[in-house]
Amino acid sequence: MRLLDRLKDNVLVADGAMGTLLYSYGIDFSYEELNVEKPEIIEKIHREYIDAGADIIQTNTYGANSLKLARYGLDHRVKEFNEAAIQIAKRAAAPGNQYVLGTIGGLRGIRKSDASIAEVLTMVHEQADALLSGDPDGLLLETYYDFEELSAVVTELRKLTDIPLIAQVAMDEPGVLQNGMHLNDALHQLETLGADIVGVNCRLGPYHTIQAFEKVTIPDRAFLSAAPNASLLDVEDGRIVYASEADYFGRAAALLRDEGVRLIGGCCGTTPKHIAAAKKQLAGLPPVTEKTVTPQKPIVIREAEPAKHEPLHIKAKTERTIIVELDTPRHLETENYFEGANQLHAAGVDAVTLADNSLASPRISNMAMGSMLKHEHHIRPLVHLTCRDHNLIGLQSHLMGLDALGIHDILAVTGDPTKVGDFPGATSVYDVSSMELLQLIKQLNEGISFTGKPLRKKAKFSVAAAFNPNVRVLDRAVQRLEKKIECGADYFITQPVYTKEKIVDIYEATKHLDTPIFIGIMPLTNIRNAEFLHHEVPGIKLSDEVLERMRACGDDREKATQEGIDIAKELIDTAAELFNGIYIITPFLRYDMSLELISHIKELDAEKERNIVHA
């Protein structure tokens, strides 16, 4: 009897985790490679699940795609590993008694940049072709966090084959997907796209999985499936463990059946004991064909409060906008910092920007200093946020804190490598790229958390992205800008530029964009400062002319300072003609230099206004 025919009148039990058992054996390399190198281990695990009562087993191919295998230098063996896996599972299964599913795992999580949809489909084709050659009873699509990805894969595979497709999403929050979509809506959409069995697996334990299915209506055609983790994970002595008892898992399986689920297995942490317990609890129970679901209360997400300031990217589209970077101190004396910030504010800057531990060296928290600027000094802060120092938990918490503080101007950046800073042995996080951070911030602006959970209120961040024009091929850098715009960048702030020609080049290369650009200007203080920036700081290059001009000042500090200001003024003269946005970077808290440059910009604008009037 075919799988779908069997499910019409029966609740079936699938196997549990493969990786959990291999992990317990101490195996820490590619599990998929075992399909060829140690097939007896994989077959033994299949048989253990069959002996425990599993009606369905899945191939050991969750990560058998070119992207994941590339981590081990094995991406050229996709076909080999998948074909071997289906053969192993077929040997273990008794014809007519157990069904074999070819497993294809999800590729995209929050890090959507891991693979584009086109790349995903190419890899899915490669894997599916190999699995289908072994005549499986169905294809299992498991652990898909990204609904766009799963929808595309189901649509593509439905064109490729008519065998059963089992499509399973993964949730971080019970009943809601990463994009904020309700589980019920997602499963019914997957049915419409052609999936024959729809459900969930991974991340959540039995309790939250049951909770999620309480709000799911039984589909018209497709069947429901669930493969929860054994429990929430824990770490003991550096090893991942799941504390759930098998009997508890078995009782949970019966409760899932009460919610209309017909295909029940296990994911991370589950073992043959868990599957045996589920089989025991489900024995003799018919499938549930009807259930009453209490309509979900609509989730109300409040609009953000009206902005007190015009967003910088809106202002910069029509008029002069000046932002000045004033890095927070590396020490605990703050009087000079606030004195400088107040003078900059009095000079008419639109915002004071605060880097996030620039050059990977610890400074006073820019969130704390930004809050003090805003609430105690009534100065508008523009806070930088790096991917380097914060994991996803920290990023969301940090952003929620900024919103609560009323700080809504953000620069999303990757962050300088830790090797250039005071703690070269420190760990860089990089859970996401700066582009992904842009997307996540814009998701908060819709009132949806990184995991898809409603936040009850929308944030209202205006988000800048970094632009390094000091590259050999400017067109490529501009292409990256265009991608950042697609990810949600409202405007751009450049690295310091040190030639008028480069400013003109930037204008010519970006004049087709409607997104404002703030040209970075940082006055030099002496030749040592100039050579350090030129030779050691990533993303900054000085011209030979500028270096020679600073070198000619020798050890005369006053002369060097004035020369640095003069060079900066010349650059501003060009930048102000082509761009509304000017970004002044204050060196070493020398806000006196920034003040002189602000005055110069104001004089330029006043002169321009006078000329317009006289004309």
XYZ file of C-alpha atoms in Angstrom:
615
model
C 0.000 0.000 0.000
C 1.311 3.405 -0.905
C 2.186 5.884 1.805
C -0.686 8.308 1.210
C -3.217 5.476 1.026
C -1.958 4.112 4.335
C -2.276 7.518 5.984
C -5.944 7.771 5.051
C -6.882 5.365 7.831
C -3.806 5.230 10.044
C -1.532 7.281 12.239
C 2.032 6.364 11.268
C 5.226 6.659 13.268
C 8.416 7.957 11.675
C 11.947 7.523 12.951
C 13.867 9.885 15.217
C 17.141 11.724 15.047
C 20.107 10.375 13.097
C 22.557 13.101 14.098
C 21.849 12.674 17.821
C 22.971 9.051 17.753
C 26.005 9.765 15.601
C 26.924 12.609 17.963
C 26.661 10.214 20.908
C 29.134 7.933 19.124
C 31.674 10.770 19.157
C 31.511 11.367 15.402
C 32.273 15.015 14.653
C 32.784 15.075 10.886
C 30.364 15.006 7.964
C 27.569 12.567 8.848
C 26.672 12.234 5.179
C 30.155 10.929 4.362
C 29.329 7.886 6.488
C 26.896 6.761 3.780
C 29.970 5.748 1.791
C 32.745 5.339 4.339
C 30.800 3.603 7.146
C 27.451 2.496 5.685
C 27.072 -0.198 8.338
C 26.694 2.461 11.048
C 23.870 4.198 9.178
C 22.115 0.915 8.398
C 22.382 -0.124 12.067
C 20.616 3.080 13.161
C 17.881 2.595 10.558
C 17.283 -0.922 11.864
C 17.176 0.282 15.470
C 14.362 2.657 14.591
C 12.538 -0.042 12.638
C 12.856 -2.405 15.606
C 11.428 0.374 17.794
C 8.319 0.411 15.589
C 8.980 3.096 13.007
C 6.764 2.795 9.948
C 8.870 5.352 8.097
C 12.609 5.971 7.958
C 14.416 8.821 6.271
C 17.719 8.830 4.460
C 20.856 10.228 6.072
C 20.941 13.157 3.645
C 19.779 16.194 5.612
C 23.038 18.012 4.822
C 23.944 16.159 1.638
C 23.951 19.258 -0.542
C 26.869 21.083 -2.100
C 26.653 24.079 0.273
C 26.917 22.084 3.500
C 29.305 19.496 2.141
C 31.634 22.277 0.992
C 32.504 22.861 4.664
C 34.295 19.528 4.559
C 35.614 19.830 1.017
C 33.115 17.194 -0.107
C 30.801 19.221 -2.343
C 31.843 17.156 -5.375
C 30.315 14.029 -3.802
C 26.647 15.063 -3.575
C 25.418 12.434 -6.041
C 27.521 9.713 -4.447
C 26.350 10.359 -0.882
C 22.668 10.656 -1.779
C 22.613 7.546 -3.946
C 24.388 5.562 -1.231
C 21.949 6.830 1.416
C 18.843 5.692 -0.428
C 20.394 2.268 -1.009
C 21.224 1.875 2.691
C 17.698 2.826 3.788
C 16.160 0.481 1.223
C 18.260 -2.409 2.555
C 17.138 -1.726 6.108
C 13.428 -1.365 5.337
C 11.236 -4.410 4.843
C 9.269 -4.042 1.587
C 5.592 -3.522 2.339
C 6.230 -2.754 6.013
C 8.359 0.395 6.109
C 8.469 3.420 3.876
C 11.666 5.238 2.890
C 11.754 9.012 2.513
C 14.564 10.856 0.783
C 15.471 13.809 2.988
C 16.366 17.273 1.697
C 17.213 19.774 4.436
C 16.638 23.505 4.428
C 19.544 25.795 3.587
C 18.448 29.258 4.653
C 17.876 30.446 8.187
C 18.184 34.038 9.271
C 21.334 34.083 7.125
C 19.544 34.287 3.803
C 22.797 35.268 2.139
C 23.983 31.661 2.492
C 22.166 30.918 -0.753
C 19.829 32.713 -3.136
C 16.597 30.997 -4.144
C 18.105 30.216 -7.547
C 21.126 28.615 -5.862
C 18.865 26.673 -3.500
C 16.872 25.234 -6.389
C 20.025 24.218 -8.232
C 21.242 22.320 -5.178
C 17.814 20.780 -4.560
C 17.707 19.524 -8.145
C 21.112 17.909 -7.740
C 20.128 16.197 -4.513
C 16.634 15.193 -5.626
C 17.874 13.637 -8.864
C 20.203 11.382 -6.891
C 17.550 10.423 -4.325
C 14.862 9.785 -6.945
C 17.161 7.344 -8.732
C 16.672 5.042 -5.729
C 12.854 5.113 -5.978
C 11.937 6.474 -2.519
C 8.366 6.437 -1.222
C 8.449 10.204 -0.861
C 10.677 13.237 -0.407
C 10.930 14.827 3.017
C 11.715 18.548 3.131
C 12.691 19.209 6.726
C 13.863 22.051 8.954
C 12.947 24.947 6.699
C 13.022 28.230 8.588
C 12.621 30.381 5.509
C 9.119 30.036 4.097
C 10.086 31.612 0.797
C 12.694 28.894 0.350
C 10.337 26.029 1.241
C 7.602 27.366 -1.021
C 10.021 27.558 -3.943
C 11.351 24.047 -3.278
C 7.862 22.497 -3.070
C 6.829 24.239 -6.281
C 9.964 23.073 -8.091
C 9.846 19.486 -6.876
C 6.168 19.198 -7.725
C 7.160 19.815 -11.342
C 9.900 17.214 -11.071
C 8.034 14.273 -9.519
C 4.566 13.077 -8.520
C 5.687 11.054 -5.475
C 4.526 12.322 -2.059
C 6.134 15.526 -0.816
C 6.381 16.086 2.926
C 7.046 19.758 3.680
C 8.015 20.701 7.243
C 8.724 24.149 8.600
C 10.820 24.942 11.668
C 9.610 27.507 14.196
C 11.478 29.515 16.777
C 8.215 30.537 18.409
C 5.156 28.261 18.827
C 2.671 28.800 16.026
C 4.576 31.467 14.130
C 7.249 31.359 11.450
C 10.367 33.453 11.218
C 8.631 35.915 8.900
C 5.717 36.395 11.304
C 3.368 34.107 9.361
C 0.954 31.936 11.342
C 1.684 28.208 11.168
C -1.857 27.421 10.071
C -1.622 29.795 7.117
C 1.792 28.413 6.147
C 0.696 24.770 6.175
C -2.396 25.476 4.100
C -0.309 27.414 1.578
C 2.096 24.493 1.283
C -0.880 22.233 0.585
C -1.990 24.593 -2.173
C 1.510 24.495 -3.692
C 1.345 20.711 -3.980
C 2.680 19.253 -0.725
C 0.926 16.033 0.303
C 1.958 16.101 3.971
C 2.620 19.359 5.818
C 3.957 19.933 9.278
C 6.774 20.963 11.553
C 10.026 19.628 12.905
C 13.005 20.642 15.029
C 13.721 23.575 17.366
C 10.698 23.102 19.672
C 10.015 20.280 22.104
C 6.734 18.343 22.437
C 4.992 20.908 24.670
C 5.393 23.850 22.286
C 4.767 21.703 19.214
C 1.406 20.589 20.622
C 0.649 24.182 21.522
C 1.323 25.239 17.931
C -0.968 22.543 16.462
C -3.853 23.593 18.701
C -4.327 26.505 16.296
C -3.982 24.433 13.105
C -7.043 23.308 11.172
C -6.975 19.981 9.362
C -6.185 20.529 5.654
C -8.674 19.522 2.970
C -6.304 17.201 1.129
C -2.907 17.025 2.800
C -2.076 15.218 6.040
C -0.376 16.772 9.061
C 3.054 15.731 10.348
C 5.157 16.578 13.389
C 8.682 15.712 14.510
C 9.428 17.673 17.671
C 12.750 17.668 19.462
C 12.968 15.495 22.553
C 12.906 18.650 24.693
C 14.606 22.003 24.890
C 18.332 21.427 24.674
C 20.814 21.807 27.506
C 24.601 21.731 27.710
C 26.461 19.541 30.170
C 30.255 19.493 30.286
C 30.355 21.105 26.867
C 28.057 18.527 25.243
C 24.526 19.105 23.960
C 21.932 17.006 25.787
C 18.145 16.653 25.726
C 16.586 15.842 29.074
C 13.215 14.477 27.903
C 12.149 11.010 29.026
C 10.853 8.598 26.421
C 7.516 8.026 28.181
C 6.812 11.758 28.166
C 7.536 11.883 24.453
C 5.158 8.965 23.885
C 2.316 10.687 25.722
C 3.007 13.831 23.710
C 2.679 11.820 20.489
C -0.841 10.818 21.503
C -1.695 14.463 22.137
C -0.368 15.401 18.705
C -2.639 12.768 17.229
C -5.542 14.448 19.074
C -4.684 17.616 17.143
C -5.079 15.798 13.823
C -1.437 14.889 13.187
C -1.102 11.574 11.310
C 2.643 11.273 10.775
C 4.588 11.557 14.031
C 8.323 11.189 14.471
C 11.153 12.849 16.308
C 13.923 15.312 15.640
C 16.943 16.394 17.706
C 17.485 14.450 20.887
C 15.077 11.632 20.059
C 16.254 8.017 20.045
C 14.728 4.604 19.328
C 13.394 4.644 22.902
C 11.368 7.775 22.152
C 9.990 6.255 18.961
C 9.101 3.011 20.760
C 7.207 5.020 23.376
C 5.327 6.919 20.684
C 4.452 3.672 18.894
C 3.100 2.226 22.122
C 0.928 5.255 22.896
C -0.433 5.476 19.337
C -1.202 1.775 18.945
C -4.813 1.258 17.908
C -5.682 4.956 17.811
C -7.489 6.018 14.625
C -6.649 9.325 12.992
C -8.605 12.408 13.959
C -10.525 13.709 10.970
C -12.303 16.673 12.536
C -11.377 19.160 15.233
C -12.586 22.482 16.475
C -10.078 25.295 16.437
C -10.773 28.455 18.354
C -10.234 31.345 15.960
C -7.020 33.147 16.696
C -7.356 36.603 18.068
C -5.902 39.028 15.569
C -2.513 40.241 16.709
C -2.560 43.987 17.040
C 0.771 45.626 16.338
C 0.711 49.270 17.288
C 2.131 51.878 14.999
C 5.292 53.590 16.157
C 4.908 56.979 17.760
C 5.334 59.914 15.371
C 8.967 60.828 14.868
C 10.179 63.911 16.718
C 12.831 64.526 14.078
C 12.705 64.301 10.319
C 14.594 61.132 9.337
C 18.094 61.963 8.168
C 17.618 60.179 4.866
C 14.529 62.272 4.126
C 16.205 65.558 4.951
C 19.354 64.682 2.973
C 17.302 64.266 -0.188
C 16.445 67.959 -0.304
C 18.829 69.988 1.843
C 22.211 70.136 3.520
C 22.547 67.577 6.283
C 25.636 67.313 8.478
C 26.491 64.470 10.816
C 29.662 64.351 12.896
C 31.281 61.268 14.375
C 32.533 61.689 17.914
C 33.748 58.338 19.209
C 33.056 57.600 22.844
C 36.096 57.576 25.165
C 38.360 54.609 25.821
C 38.514 55.741 29.447
C 35.927 56.696 32.058
C 36.318 60.465 31.932
C 33.412 61.842 29.914
C 33.415 65.578 30.600
C 35.442 66.468 27.507
C 33.268 64.241 25.343
C 30.035 65.928 26.338
C 31.661 69.352 26.031
C 32.584 68.511 22.443
C 29.168 67.085 21.635
C 27.447 70.191 22.969
C 29.657 72.482 20.909
C 28.971 70.436 17.780
C 25.253 70.616 18.494
C 25.438 74.365 18.995
C 27.270 74.645 15.671
C 24.244 73.156 13.938
C 25.032 69.505 13.224
C 21.999 67.313 12.579
C 23.290 64.328 14.549
C 26.326 63.135 16.465
C 27.320 59.629 15.429
C 28.827 57.134 17.859
C 30.892 54.221 16.573
C 30.522 50.736 18.070
C 34.032 50.015 19.385
C 35.776 51.240 16.243
C 38.992 49.482 15.257
C 37.869 46.645 17.565
C 38.946 48.518 20.688
C 36.658 48.820 23.724
C 35.073 52.173 24.430
C 32.216 53.335 26.628
C 28.986 51.818 25.323
C 27.608 53.929 22.516
C 24.089 53.005 23.623
C 24.746 54.446 27.080
C 26.427 57.576 25.740
C 23.795 57.993 23.049
C 21.075 57.857 25.682
C 22.858 60.508 27.741
C 23.296 62.710 24.672
C 19.606 62.459 23.883
C 18.028 62.713 27.309
C 20.482 64.884 29.238
C 21.907 67.077 26.484
C 19.076 67.015 23.917
C 21.467 66.018 21.140
C 20.397 63.613 18.409
C 22.565 60.452 18.438
C 23.237 58.204 15.454
C 24.383 54.891 16.925
C 26.519 52.383 15.027
C 25.766 48.675 15.498
C 28.246 45.964 14.517
C 27.701 42.334 13.640
C 31.112 41.607 15.160
C 30.259 42.077 18.833
C 26.687 40.838 19.120
C 25.009 37.505 18.472
C 21.410 37.441 17.288
C 20.087 37.551 20.826
C 22.246 40.552 21.630
C 21.404 42.327 18.377
C 17.665 42.125 18.920
C 17.953 43.032 22.592
C 20.211 45.972 21.711
C 17.814 47.249 19.066
C 14.789 46.872 21.330
C 16.687 48.839 23.954
C 17.514 51.594 21.482
C 13.873 51.839 20.477
C 12.830 52.033 24.120
C 15.345 54.850 24.619
C 13.921 56.728 21.656
C 17.121 56.327 19.603
C 16.087 55.545 16.044
C 19.068 56.518 13.890
C 21.240 53.442 13.261
C 24.283 52.605 11.162
C 24.434 48.848 10.519
C 28.016 47.697 9.936
C 30.014 44.491 9.889
C 32.663 45.786 12.307
C 36.441 45.909 12.089
C 38.175 42.529 12.608
C 39.206 41.848 16.203
C 42.781 41.259 15.062
C 43.263 44.992 14.501
C 42.181 45.932 18.018
C 43.264 45.751 21.642
C 42.140 42.143 22.035
C 43.318 40.273 18.924
C 42.348 36.948 20.511
C 38.754 38.037 21.093
C 36.006 36.162 19.285
C 34.135 37.815 16.438
C 30.481 36.799 16.375
C 29.179 37.570 12.879
C 25.914 35.628 13.263
C 24.695 37.763 10.376
C 26.165 40.025 7.742
C 25.511 43.754 7.625
C 23.001 43.157 4.817
C 21.103 40.637 6.895
C 21.185 43.032 9.829
C 19.547 45.657 7.620
C 16.747 43.217 6.823
C 16.266 42.293 10.460
C 16.087 45.935 11.542
C 13.437 46.566 8.901
C 11.583 43.495 10.217
C 11.505 45.193 13.637
C 10.017 48.219 11.898
C 7.105 45.943 10.997
C 6.729 44.923 14.636
C 8.120 41.420 14.092
C 11.048 39.970 16.032
C 13.945 38.119 14.432
C 12.142 34.831 15.182
C 8.791 35.975 13.804
C 7.180 36.745 17.153
C 5.015 39.893 17.206
C 6.545 42.715 19.226
C 3.185 44.480 19.796
C 4.582 47.732 18.430
C 6.521 48.770 15.370
C 9.983 50.236 15.694
C 10.836 53.217 13.501
C 14.531 52.936 12.750
C 16.104 54.970 9.973
C 18.977 52.762 8.911
C 22.251 53.751 7.296
C 24.726 51.367 5.696
C 28.446 51.757 5.175
C 29.987 52.453 1.775
C 33.691 52.055 1.101
C 34.510 53.840 -2.165
C 38.265 53.392 -1.685
C 38.405 50.323 -3.870
C 39.977 49.518 -7.213
C 36.701 48.831 -9.000
C 34.087 51.344 -7.875
C 31.320 49.781 -9.963
C 31.485 46.617 -7.857
C 31.177 48.656 -4.687
C 28.112 50.359 -6.167
C 26.583 46.983 -6.983
C 26.970 46.157 -3.304
C 25.185 49.422 -2.488
C 22.286 48.369 -4.662
C 22.036 45.079 -2.781
C 22.035 46.960 0.512
C 19.220 49.149 -0.753
C 17.237 45.990 -1.526
C 17.909 44.860 2.048
C 16.535 48.093 3.458
C 19.313 50.704 3.607
C 17.801 54.191 3.805
C 21.059 56.040 3.191
C 24.823 55.530 3.084
C 27.790 56.836 5.015
C 31.156 56.533 3.302
C 34.608 55.827 4.602
C 36.823 58.960 4.619
C 37.688 60.131 1.120
C 40.929 62.001 0.448
C 40.808 63.116 -3.181
C 38.429 65.399 -5.029
C 38.626 63.049 -7.997
C 37.271 60.199 -5.894
C 34.322 62.322 -4.768
C 33.476 63.087 -8.392
C 33.829 59.401 -9.257
C 31.413 58.518 -6.452
C 28.894 61.002 -7.774
C 29.112 59.694 -11.331
C 28.831 56.075 -10.180
C 25.848 56.658 -7.890
C 23.845 59.473 -9.493
C 21.274 56.922 -10.701
C 20.415 56.095 -7.083
C 17.736 57.942 -5.142
C 19.316 56.907 -1.828
C 21.267 59.733 -0.118
C 25.005 59.394 0.426
C 26.967 61.162 3.151
C 30.543 61.742 2.030
C 33.049 61.004 4.784
C 35.615 63.706 5.560
C 38.191 63.181 8.306
C 40.835 65.872 8.868
C 44.376 64.627 9.350
C 46.350 65.705 12.400
C 49.952 64.927 11.340
C 52.007 62.704 9.056
C 52.036 59.808 11.517
C 48.266 59.884 11.634
C 48.141 60.064 7.826
C 50.478 57.112 7.323
C 48.671 55.021 9.932
C 45.356 55.564 8.171
C 46.865 54.901 4.754
C 48.827 51.772 5.614
C 46.992 50.136 8.499
C 43.310 51.026 8.645
C 41.074 48.847 6.438
C 39.114 50.750 3.811
C 41.107 54.009 3.904
C 43.615 55.129 1.284
C 45.277 58.542 0.929
C 46.649 60.049 -2.245
C 50.367 60.652 -2.730
C 49.638 64.379 -2.825
C 47.932 64.349 0.564
C 50.708 62.303 2.140
C 53.316 64.671 0.762
C 51.471 67.729 2.027
C 51.286 66.290 5.523
C 54.905 65.138 5.385
C 55.988 68.666 4.494
C 54.647 69.911 7.847
C 57.300 67.969 9.704
C 56.947 68.068 13.501
C 55.162 71.417 13.549
C 51.914 70.382 15.246
C 50.047 73.612 14.582
C 51.061 73.655 10.931
C 50.072 69.995 10.503
C 46.670 70.610 12.080
C 45.995 73.537 9.780
C 47.143 71.586 6.736
C 44.812 68.737 7.679
C 41.934 71.201 7.979
C 42.820 72.856 4.660
C 42.839 69.500 2.884
C 39.478 68.644 4.422
C 38.010 72.009 3.364
C 39.116 71.445 -0.227
C 37.404 68.060 -0.200
C 34.253 69.585 1.311
C 34.186 72.208 -1.451
C 33.804 69.415 -3.995
C 31.533 67.202 -1.889
C 29.125 70.012 -1.032
C 28.552 70.753 -4.720
C 27.550 67.166 -5.463
C 26.013 65.787 -2.256
C 23.681 67.139 0.424
C 25.066 64.782 3.050
C 28.421 65.514 4.715
C 29.863 63.166 7.345
C 32.707 64.602 9.411
C 34.810 62.171 11.419
C 36.404 63.823 14.452
C 39.973 62.612 15.031
C 41.081 61.930 18.630
C 38.193 63.988 20.082
C 39.664 67.075 18.310
C 36.188 68.545 17.960
C 37.771 71.970 17.396
C 38.786 70.693 13.960
C 35.250 69.458 13.254
C 33.831 72.786 14.367
C 35.989 74.633 11.845
C 34.815 72.312 9.075
C 31.171 72.800 10.063
C 31.685 76.547 9.917
C 33.199 76.175 6.454
C 30.170 74.190 5.241
C 27.812 76.794 6.636
C 29.757 79.556 4.856
C 29.623 77.636 1.574
C 25.871 77.213 1.862
C 25.368 80.868 2.800
C 27.430 82.010 -0.174
C 25.456 79.723 -2.458
C 22.203 81.144 -1.102
C 23.425 84.712 -1.671
C 24.355 83.896 -5.252
C 20.910 82.442 -5.868
C 19.229 85.559 -4.485
C 21.404 87.899 -6.554
C 20.819 85.854 -9.669
